[in-house]
GROMACS .gro file of C-alpha atoms in nm:
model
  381
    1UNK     CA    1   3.056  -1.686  -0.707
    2UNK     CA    2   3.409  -1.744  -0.526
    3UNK     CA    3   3.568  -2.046  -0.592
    4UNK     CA    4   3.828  -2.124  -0.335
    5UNK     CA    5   4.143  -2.382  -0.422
    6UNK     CA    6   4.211  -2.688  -0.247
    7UNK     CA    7   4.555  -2.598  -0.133
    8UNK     CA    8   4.355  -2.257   0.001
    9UNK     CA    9   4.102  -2.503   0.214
   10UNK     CA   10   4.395  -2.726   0.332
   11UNK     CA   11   4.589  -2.373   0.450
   12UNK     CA   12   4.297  -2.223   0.616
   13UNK     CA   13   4.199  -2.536   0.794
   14UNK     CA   14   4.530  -2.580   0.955
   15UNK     CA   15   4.584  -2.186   1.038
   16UNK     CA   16   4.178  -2.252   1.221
   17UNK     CA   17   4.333  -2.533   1.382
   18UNK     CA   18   4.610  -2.398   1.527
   19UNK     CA   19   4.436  -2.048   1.694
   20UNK     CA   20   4.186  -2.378   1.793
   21UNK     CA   21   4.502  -2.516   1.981
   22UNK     CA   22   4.615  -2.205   2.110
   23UNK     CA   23   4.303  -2.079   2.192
   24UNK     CA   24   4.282  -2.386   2.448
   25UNK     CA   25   4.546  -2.360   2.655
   26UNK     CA   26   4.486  -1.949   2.697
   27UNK     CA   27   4.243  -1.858   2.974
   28UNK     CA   28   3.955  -1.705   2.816
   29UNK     CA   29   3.878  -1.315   2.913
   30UNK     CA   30   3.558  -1.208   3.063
   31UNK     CA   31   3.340  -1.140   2.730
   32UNK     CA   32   3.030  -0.917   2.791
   33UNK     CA   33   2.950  -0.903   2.448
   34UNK     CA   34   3.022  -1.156   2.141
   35UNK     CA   35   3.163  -0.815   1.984
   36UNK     CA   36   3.386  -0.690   2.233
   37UNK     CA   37   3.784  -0.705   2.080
   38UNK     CA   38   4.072  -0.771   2.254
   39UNK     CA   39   4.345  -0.565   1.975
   40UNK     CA   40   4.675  -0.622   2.193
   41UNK     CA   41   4.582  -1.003   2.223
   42UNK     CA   42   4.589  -1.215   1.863
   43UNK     CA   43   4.551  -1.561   2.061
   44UNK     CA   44   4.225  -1.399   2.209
   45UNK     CA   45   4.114  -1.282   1.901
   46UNK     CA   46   4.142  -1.637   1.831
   47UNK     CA   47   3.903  -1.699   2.143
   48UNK     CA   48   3.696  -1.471   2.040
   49UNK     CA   49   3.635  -1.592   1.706
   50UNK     CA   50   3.566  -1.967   1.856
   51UNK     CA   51   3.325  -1.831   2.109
   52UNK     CA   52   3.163  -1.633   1.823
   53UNK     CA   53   3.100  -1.937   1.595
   54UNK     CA   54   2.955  -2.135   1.925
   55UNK     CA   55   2.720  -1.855   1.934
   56UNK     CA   56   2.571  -1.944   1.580
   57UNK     CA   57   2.626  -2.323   1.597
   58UNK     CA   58   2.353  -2.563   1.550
   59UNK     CA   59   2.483  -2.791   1.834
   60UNK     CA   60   2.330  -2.848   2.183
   61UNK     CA   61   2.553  -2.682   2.400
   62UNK     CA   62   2.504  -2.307   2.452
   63UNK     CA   63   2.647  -2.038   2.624
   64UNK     CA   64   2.611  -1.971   3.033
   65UNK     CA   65   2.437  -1.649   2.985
   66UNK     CA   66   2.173  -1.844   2.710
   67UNK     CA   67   2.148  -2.105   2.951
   68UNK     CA   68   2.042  -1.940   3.247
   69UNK     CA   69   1.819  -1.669   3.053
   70UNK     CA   70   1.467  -1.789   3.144
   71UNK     CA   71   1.271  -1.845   2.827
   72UNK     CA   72   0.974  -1.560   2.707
   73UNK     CA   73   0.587  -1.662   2.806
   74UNK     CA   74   0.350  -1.501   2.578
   75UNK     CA   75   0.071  -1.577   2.797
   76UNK     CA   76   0.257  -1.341   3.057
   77UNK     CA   77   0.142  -1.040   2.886
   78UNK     CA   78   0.295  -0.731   3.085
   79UNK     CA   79   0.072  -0.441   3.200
   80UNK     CA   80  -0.107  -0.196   2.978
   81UNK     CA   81  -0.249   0.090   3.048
   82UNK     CA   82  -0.241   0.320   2.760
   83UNK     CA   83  -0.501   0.527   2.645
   84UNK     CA   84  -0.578   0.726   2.329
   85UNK     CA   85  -0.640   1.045   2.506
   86UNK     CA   86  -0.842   1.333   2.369
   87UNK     CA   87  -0.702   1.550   2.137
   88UNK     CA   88  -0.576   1.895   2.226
   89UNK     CA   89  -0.602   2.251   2.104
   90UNK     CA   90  -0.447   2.283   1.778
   91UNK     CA   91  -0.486   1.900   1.725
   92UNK     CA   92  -0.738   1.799   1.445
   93UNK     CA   93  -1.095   1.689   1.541
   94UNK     CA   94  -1.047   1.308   1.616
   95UNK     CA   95  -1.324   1.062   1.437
   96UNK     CA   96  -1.365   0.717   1.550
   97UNK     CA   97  -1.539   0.450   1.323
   98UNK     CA   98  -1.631   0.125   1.456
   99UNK     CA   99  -1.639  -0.155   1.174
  100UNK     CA  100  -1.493  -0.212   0.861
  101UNK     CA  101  -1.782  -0.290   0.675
  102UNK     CA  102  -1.951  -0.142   0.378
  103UNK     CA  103  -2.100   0.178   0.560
  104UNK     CA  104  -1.718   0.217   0.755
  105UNK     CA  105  -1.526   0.200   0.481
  106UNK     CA  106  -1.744   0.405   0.239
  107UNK     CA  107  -1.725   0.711   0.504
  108UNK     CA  108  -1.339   0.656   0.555
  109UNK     CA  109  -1.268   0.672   0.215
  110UNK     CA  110  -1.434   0.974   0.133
  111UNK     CA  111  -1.387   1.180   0.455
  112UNK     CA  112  -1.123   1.465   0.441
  113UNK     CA  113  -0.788   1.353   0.655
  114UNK     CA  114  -0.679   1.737   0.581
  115UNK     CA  115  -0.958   1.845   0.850
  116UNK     CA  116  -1.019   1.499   1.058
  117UNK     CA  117  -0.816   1.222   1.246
  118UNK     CA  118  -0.959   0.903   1.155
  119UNK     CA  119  -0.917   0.642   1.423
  120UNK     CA  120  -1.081   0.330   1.303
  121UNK     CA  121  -1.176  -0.002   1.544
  122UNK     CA  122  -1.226  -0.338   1.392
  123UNK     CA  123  -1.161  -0.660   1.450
  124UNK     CA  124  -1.069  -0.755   1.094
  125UNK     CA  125  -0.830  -0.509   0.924
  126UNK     CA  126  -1.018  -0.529   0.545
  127UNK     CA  127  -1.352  -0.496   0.407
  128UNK     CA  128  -1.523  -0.823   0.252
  129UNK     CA  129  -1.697  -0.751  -0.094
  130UNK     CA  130  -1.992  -1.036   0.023
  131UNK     CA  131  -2.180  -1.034  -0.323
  132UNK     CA  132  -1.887  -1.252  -0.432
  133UNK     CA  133  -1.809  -1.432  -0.129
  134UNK     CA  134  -1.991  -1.725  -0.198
  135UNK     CA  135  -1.816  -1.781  -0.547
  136UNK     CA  136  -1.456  -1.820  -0.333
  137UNK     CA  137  -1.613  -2.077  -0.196
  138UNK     CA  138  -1.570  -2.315  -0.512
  139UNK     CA  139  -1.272  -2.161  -0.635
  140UNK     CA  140  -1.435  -1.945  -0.896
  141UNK     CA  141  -1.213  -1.656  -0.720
  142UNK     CA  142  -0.950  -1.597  -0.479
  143UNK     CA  143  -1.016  -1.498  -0.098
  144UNK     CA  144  -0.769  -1.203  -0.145
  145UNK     CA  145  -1.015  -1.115  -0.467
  146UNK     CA  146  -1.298  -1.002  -0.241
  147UNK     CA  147  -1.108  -0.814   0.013
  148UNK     CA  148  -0.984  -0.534   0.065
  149UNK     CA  149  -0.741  -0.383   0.305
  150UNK     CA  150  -0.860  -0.087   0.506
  151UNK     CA  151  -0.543   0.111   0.471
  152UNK     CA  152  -0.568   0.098   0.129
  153UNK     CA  153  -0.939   0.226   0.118
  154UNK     CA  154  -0.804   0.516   0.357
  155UNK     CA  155  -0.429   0.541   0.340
  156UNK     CA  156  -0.368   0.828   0.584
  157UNK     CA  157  -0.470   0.527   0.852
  158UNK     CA  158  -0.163   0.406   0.774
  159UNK     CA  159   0.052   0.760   0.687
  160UNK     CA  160  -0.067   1.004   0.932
  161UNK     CA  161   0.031   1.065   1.281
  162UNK     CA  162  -0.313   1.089   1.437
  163UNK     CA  163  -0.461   0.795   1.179
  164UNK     CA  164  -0.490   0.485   1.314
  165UNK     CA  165  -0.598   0.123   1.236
  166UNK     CA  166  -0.653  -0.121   1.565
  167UNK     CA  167  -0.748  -0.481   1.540
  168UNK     CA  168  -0.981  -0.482   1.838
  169UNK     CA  169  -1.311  -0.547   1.957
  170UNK     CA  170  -1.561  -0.235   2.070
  171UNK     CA  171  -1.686  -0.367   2.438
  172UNK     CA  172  -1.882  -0.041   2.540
  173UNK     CA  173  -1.919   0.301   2.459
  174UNK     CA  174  -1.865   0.571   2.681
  175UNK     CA  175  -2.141   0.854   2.545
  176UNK     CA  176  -2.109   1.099   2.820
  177UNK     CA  177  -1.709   1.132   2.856
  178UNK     CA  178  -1.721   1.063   2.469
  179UNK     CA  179  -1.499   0.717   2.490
  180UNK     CA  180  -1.499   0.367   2.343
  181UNK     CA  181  -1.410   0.062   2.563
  182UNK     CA  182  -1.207  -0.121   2.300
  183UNK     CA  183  -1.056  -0.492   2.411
  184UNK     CA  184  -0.728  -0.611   2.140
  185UNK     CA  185  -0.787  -0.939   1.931
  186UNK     CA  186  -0.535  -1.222   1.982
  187UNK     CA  187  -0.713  -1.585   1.929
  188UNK     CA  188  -0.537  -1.846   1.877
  189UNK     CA  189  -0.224  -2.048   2.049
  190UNK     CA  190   0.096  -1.911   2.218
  191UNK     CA  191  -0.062  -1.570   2.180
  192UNK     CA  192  -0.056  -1.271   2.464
  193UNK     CA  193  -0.390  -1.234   2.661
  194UNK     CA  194  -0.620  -0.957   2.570
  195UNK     CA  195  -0.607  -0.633   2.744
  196UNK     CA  196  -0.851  -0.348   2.710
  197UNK     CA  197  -0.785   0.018   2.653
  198UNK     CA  198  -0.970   0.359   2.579
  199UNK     CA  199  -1.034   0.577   2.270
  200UNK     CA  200  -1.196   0.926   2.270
  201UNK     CA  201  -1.316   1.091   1.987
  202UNK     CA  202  -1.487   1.416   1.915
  203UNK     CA  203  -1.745   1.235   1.637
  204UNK     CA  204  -1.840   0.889   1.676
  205UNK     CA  205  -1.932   0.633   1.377
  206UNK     CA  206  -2.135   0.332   1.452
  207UNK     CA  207  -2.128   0.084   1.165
  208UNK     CA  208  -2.081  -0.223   1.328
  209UNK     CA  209  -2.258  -0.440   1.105
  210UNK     CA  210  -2.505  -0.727   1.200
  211UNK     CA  211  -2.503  -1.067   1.252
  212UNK     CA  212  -2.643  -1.355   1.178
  213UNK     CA  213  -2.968  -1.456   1.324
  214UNK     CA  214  -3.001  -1.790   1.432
  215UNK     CA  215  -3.435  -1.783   1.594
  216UNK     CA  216  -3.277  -1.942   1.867
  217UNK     CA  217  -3.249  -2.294   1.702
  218UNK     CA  218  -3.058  -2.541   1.875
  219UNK     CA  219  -2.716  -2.664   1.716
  220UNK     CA  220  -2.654  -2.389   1.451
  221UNK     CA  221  -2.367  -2.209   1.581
  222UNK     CA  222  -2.203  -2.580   1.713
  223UNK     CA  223  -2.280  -2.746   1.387
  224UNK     CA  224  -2.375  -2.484   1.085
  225UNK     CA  225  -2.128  -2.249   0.853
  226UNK     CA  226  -2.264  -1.884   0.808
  227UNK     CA  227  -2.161  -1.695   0.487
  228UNK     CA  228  -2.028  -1.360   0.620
  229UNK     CA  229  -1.684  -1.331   0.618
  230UNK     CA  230  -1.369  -1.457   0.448
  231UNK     CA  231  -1.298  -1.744   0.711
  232UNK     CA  232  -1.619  -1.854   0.695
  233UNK     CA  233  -1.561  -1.897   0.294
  234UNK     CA  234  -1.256  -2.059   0.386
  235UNK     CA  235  -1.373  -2.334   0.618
  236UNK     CA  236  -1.647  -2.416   0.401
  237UNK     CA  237  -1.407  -2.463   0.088
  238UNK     CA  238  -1.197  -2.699   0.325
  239UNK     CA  239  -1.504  -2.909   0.436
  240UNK     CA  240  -1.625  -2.941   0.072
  241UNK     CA  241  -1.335  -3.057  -0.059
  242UNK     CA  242  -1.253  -3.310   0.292
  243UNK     CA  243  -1.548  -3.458   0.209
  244UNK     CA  244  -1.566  -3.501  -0.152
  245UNK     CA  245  -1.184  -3.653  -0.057
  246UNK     CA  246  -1.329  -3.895   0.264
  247UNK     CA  247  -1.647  -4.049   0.015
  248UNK     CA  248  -1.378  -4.210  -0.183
  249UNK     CA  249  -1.214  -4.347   0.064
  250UNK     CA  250  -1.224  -4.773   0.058
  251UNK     CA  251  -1.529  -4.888   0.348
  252UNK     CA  252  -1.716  -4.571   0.304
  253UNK     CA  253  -2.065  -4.705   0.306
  254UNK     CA  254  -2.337  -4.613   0.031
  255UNK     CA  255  -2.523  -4.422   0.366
  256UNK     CA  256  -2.229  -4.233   0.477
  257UNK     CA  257  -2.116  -4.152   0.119
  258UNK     CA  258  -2.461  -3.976   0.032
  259UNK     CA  259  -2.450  -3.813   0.378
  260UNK     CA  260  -2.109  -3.646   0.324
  261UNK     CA  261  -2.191  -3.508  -0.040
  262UNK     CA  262  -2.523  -3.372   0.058
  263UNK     CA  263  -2.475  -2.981   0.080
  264UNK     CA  264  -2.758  -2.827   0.310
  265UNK     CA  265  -2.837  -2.455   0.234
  266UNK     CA  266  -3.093  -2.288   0.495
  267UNK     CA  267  -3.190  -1.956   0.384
  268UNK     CA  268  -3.368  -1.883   0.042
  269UNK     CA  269  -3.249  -1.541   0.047
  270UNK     CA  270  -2.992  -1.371  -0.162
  271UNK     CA  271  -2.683  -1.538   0.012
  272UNK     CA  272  -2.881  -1.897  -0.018
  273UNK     CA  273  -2.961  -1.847  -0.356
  274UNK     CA  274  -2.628  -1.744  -0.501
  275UNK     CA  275  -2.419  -2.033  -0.298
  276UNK     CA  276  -2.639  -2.324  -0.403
  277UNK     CA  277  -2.604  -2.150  -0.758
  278UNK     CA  278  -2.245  -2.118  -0.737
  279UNK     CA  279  -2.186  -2.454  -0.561
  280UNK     CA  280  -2.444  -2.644  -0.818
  281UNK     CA  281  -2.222  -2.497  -1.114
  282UNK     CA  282  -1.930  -2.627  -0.941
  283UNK     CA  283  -2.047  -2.975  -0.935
  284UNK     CA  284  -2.173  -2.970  -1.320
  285UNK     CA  285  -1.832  -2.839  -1.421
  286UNK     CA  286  -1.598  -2.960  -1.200
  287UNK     CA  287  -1.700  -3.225  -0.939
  288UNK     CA  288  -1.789  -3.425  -1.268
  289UNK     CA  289  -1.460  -3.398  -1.420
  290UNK     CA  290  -1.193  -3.436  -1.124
  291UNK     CA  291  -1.419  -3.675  -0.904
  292UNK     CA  292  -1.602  -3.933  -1.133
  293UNK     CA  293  -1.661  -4.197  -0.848
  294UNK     CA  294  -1.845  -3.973  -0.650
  295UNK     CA  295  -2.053  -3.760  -0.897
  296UNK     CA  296  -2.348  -3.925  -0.875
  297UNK     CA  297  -2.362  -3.890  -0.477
  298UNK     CA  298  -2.352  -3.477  -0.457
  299UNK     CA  299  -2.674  -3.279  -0.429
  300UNK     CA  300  -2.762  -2.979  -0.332
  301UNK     CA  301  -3.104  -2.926  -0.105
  302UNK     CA  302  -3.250  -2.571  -0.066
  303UNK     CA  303  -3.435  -2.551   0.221
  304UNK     CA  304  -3.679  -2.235   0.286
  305UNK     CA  305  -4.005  -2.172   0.483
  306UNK     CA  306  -4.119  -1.969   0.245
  307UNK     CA  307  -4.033  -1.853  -0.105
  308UNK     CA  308  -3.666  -1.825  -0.242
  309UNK     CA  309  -3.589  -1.397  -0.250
  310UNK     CA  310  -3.909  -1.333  -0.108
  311UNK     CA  311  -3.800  -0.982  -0.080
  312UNK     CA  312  -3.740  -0.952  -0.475
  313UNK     CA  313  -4.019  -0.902  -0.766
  314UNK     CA  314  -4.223  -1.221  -0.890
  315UNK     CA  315  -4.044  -1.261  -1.195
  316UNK     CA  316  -3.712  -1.269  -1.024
  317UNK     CA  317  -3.845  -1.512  -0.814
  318UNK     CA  318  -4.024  -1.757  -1.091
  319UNK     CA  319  -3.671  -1.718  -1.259
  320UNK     CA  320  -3.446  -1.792  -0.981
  321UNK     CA  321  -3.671  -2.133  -0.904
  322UNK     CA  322  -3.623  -2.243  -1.305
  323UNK     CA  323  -3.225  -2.210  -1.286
  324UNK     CA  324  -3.205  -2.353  -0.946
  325UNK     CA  325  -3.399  -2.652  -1.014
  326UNK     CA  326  -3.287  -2.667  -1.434
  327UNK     CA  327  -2.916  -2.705  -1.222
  328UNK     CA  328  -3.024  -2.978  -0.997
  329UNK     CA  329  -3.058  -2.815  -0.648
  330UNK     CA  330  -3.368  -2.962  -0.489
  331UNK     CA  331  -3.576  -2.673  -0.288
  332UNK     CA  332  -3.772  -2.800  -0.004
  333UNK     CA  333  -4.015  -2.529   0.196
  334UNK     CA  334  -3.983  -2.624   0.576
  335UNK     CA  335  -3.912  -2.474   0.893
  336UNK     CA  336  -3.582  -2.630   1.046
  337UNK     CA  337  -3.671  -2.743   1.468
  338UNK     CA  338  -3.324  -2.867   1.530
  339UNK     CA  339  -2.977  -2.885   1.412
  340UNK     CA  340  -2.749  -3.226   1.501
  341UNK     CA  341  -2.400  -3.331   1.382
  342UNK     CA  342  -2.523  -3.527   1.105
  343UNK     CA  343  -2.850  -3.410   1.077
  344UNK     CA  344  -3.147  -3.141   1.054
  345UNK     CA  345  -3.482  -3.201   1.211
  346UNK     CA  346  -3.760  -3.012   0.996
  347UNK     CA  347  -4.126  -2.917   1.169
  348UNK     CA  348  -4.286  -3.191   1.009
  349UNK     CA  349  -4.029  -3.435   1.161
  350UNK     CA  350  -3.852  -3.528   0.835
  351UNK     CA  351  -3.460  -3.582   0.884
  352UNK     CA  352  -3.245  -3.450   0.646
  353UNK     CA  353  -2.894  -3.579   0.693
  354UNK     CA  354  -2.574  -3.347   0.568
  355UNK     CA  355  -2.228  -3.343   0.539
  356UNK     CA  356  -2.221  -2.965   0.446
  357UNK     CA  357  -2.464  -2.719   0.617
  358UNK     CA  358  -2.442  -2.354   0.569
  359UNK     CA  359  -2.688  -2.134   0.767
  360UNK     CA  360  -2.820  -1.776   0.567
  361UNK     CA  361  -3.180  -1.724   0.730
  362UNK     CA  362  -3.058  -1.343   0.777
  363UNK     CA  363  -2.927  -1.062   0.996
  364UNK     CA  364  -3.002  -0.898   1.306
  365UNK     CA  365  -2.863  -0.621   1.524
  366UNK     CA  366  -2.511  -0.666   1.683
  367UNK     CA  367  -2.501  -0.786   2.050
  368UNK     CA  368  -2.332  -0.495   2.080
  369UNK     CA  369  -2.608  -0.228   1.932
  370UNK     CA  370  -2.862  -0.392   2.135
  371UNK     CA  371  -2.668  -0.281   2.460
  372UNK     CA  372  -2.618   0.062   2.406
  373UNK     CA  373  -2.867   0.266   2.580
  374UNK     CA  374  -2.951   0.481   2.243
  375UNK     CA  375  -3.223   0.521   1.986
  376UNK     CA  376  -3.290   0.269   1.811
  377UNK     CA  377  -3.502   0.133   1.501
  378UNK     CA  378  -3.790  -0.077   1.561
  379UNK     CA  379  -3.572  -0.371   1.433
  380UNK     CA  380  -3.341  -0.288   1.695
  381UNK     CA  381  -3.089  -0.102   1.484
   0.00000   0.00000   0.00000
């Protein structure tokens, strides 16, 4: 730490002011630079050091040059045009992965970077760990717990010349002249426009994942929360707790206040199962604790045309139902028709209002894999 002297302040202050006097009354030089020097000139030193600290003042005014310097639009994205070309002779056999899923990031991880280039395309740069995605949820665990970055599953993506990582959608593939189509993610405000480029490859990797299937029923994707990423985790979290937050609020009728604590689940598979599990614990140990007024509002409904991890052995099933229902979640077998803000409409007509609905009735091919004009599974993978 310096510590400076008052009758060192009062000195400097009145040297300052009079280069500030001088510094008036000389005509200033033609500065192209706030670093140019003028040695044979102390007075313009002087200048110089006044139009220096206008450059980093906090005030309105502003240099000429500032002034009339048009201000950047991101939206104004310039041209591009650059491709990843095909590699050359001597260059090492290129391999392109699409997704950053379980079956990408297993085969990046354990492919040799001393023989192969590994190019991979994805539009999130990490791999979720979805078995304990639905505990983040509740706050049992972190988001950054159950991901992982992809660079650090395969680190020559980020080390090696040919490796690379690009946050970007795959819009086509190219089969014949061995190319992806490949179109850059930038959602979101003030951000540049998406442009498209090309990637060849000598192997290609499809592991692009699924998504989630929806039967065509009216209002999920407007109104319902799926369960496969980290976001997804996220904005379910936030609602949760907004509403647990808004049912205490003064004038929030009995009605509303049982429709904003009532947690939907659709989907009695193992994503259903473990969130109303993991959400039901929450409000025995927490919601109880750290929201008294409201605890006797939450519930949890289960609702499944069939049986809960139909997929599973009977005795998984019989014991699933016991903790489920020994932890309060209510399972209702139905078939849901409809999907409205407030609302689910079930095939027998019965209306089962929600504040929270989260939609896990399964997964289906990729829009994507159902384009491409290759062999497929008779699920359409």
């Amino acid at each position: 730490m310096l510590l400076f002297h008052p009758p060192s302040i009062m000195a400097w202050f009145r040297t300052l002011t009079r280069m500030s006097a001088t510094a008036k009354s000389w005509p200033p030089p033609l500065l192209p630079s706030p670093l140019r020097t003028v040695p044979t000139a102390p007075v313009a030193s002087a200048s110089l050091l006044l139009t220096s600290l206008r450059n980093f003042s906090t005030g309105t005014a502003a240099s000429p040059a500032v002034e009339d310097r048009p201000p950047p639009h991101l939206s104004q994205s310039p041209t591009h045009c650059g491709d990843l070309g095909p590699t050359e002779g001597g260059e090492k056999p290129r391999v392109v992965v699409l997704g950053s899923g379980w079956a990408g990031c297993r085969l990046m991880k354990g492919i040799d970077t001393s023989i192969y280039d590994v190019v991979c395309v994805s539009p999130r740069n990490h791999m979720v760990f979805t078995p304990l995605l639905a505990s983040t949820c509740v706050g049992t665990l972190e988001f950054r717990s159950v991901a992982e970055p992809v660079g650090r599953i395969q680190p020559a993506i980020s080390r090696e010349p040919g490796s690379y990582f690009f946050l970007s959608n795959c819009k086509g593939i190219d089969a014949k002249n061995h190319r992806v189509i490949c179109e850059t993610v930038t959602d979101g405000p003030n951000t540049p426009d998406p442009w498209k480029f090309n990637i060849s490859y000598d192997k290609l990797v499809i592991a692009l994942g699924a998504e989630a299937l929806t039967f065509g029923i009216h209002g999920v994707k407007e109104h319902a929360i799926f369960l496969r990423e980290v976001h997804h985790a996220q904005e379910i979290r936030r609602r949760l707790l907004l509403n647990l937050m808004l049912s205490d609020v003064p004038g929030t009728t009995e009605q509303e206040k049982s429709r904003l604590l009532h947690c939907v689940v659709v989907g009695g598979g193992p994503t259903g199962v473990e969130f109303s599990g993991e959400l039901s614990d929450f409000i025995m140990r927490d919601v109880r604790q750290r929201h008294a007024h409201v605890k006797d509002y939450i519930r949890v409904t289960l609702i499944e045309a069939n049986e809960i991890l139909s997929s599973f052995d009977d005795r998984l099933r019989r014991y699933a139902t016991r903790q489920l229902t020994k932890s309060g979640v209510h399972l209702v077998r139905g078939i849901v028709k409809d999907v409205e803000p407030d609302k689910i409409v079930l095939d027998n007509g019965t209306e089962v209002p929600y504040g929270l609905l989260v939609w896990s009735t399964g997964v289906g091919p990729s829009s994507l894999v159902k384009s491409l004009d290759l062999p497929k599974a008779p699920g359409g993978r």
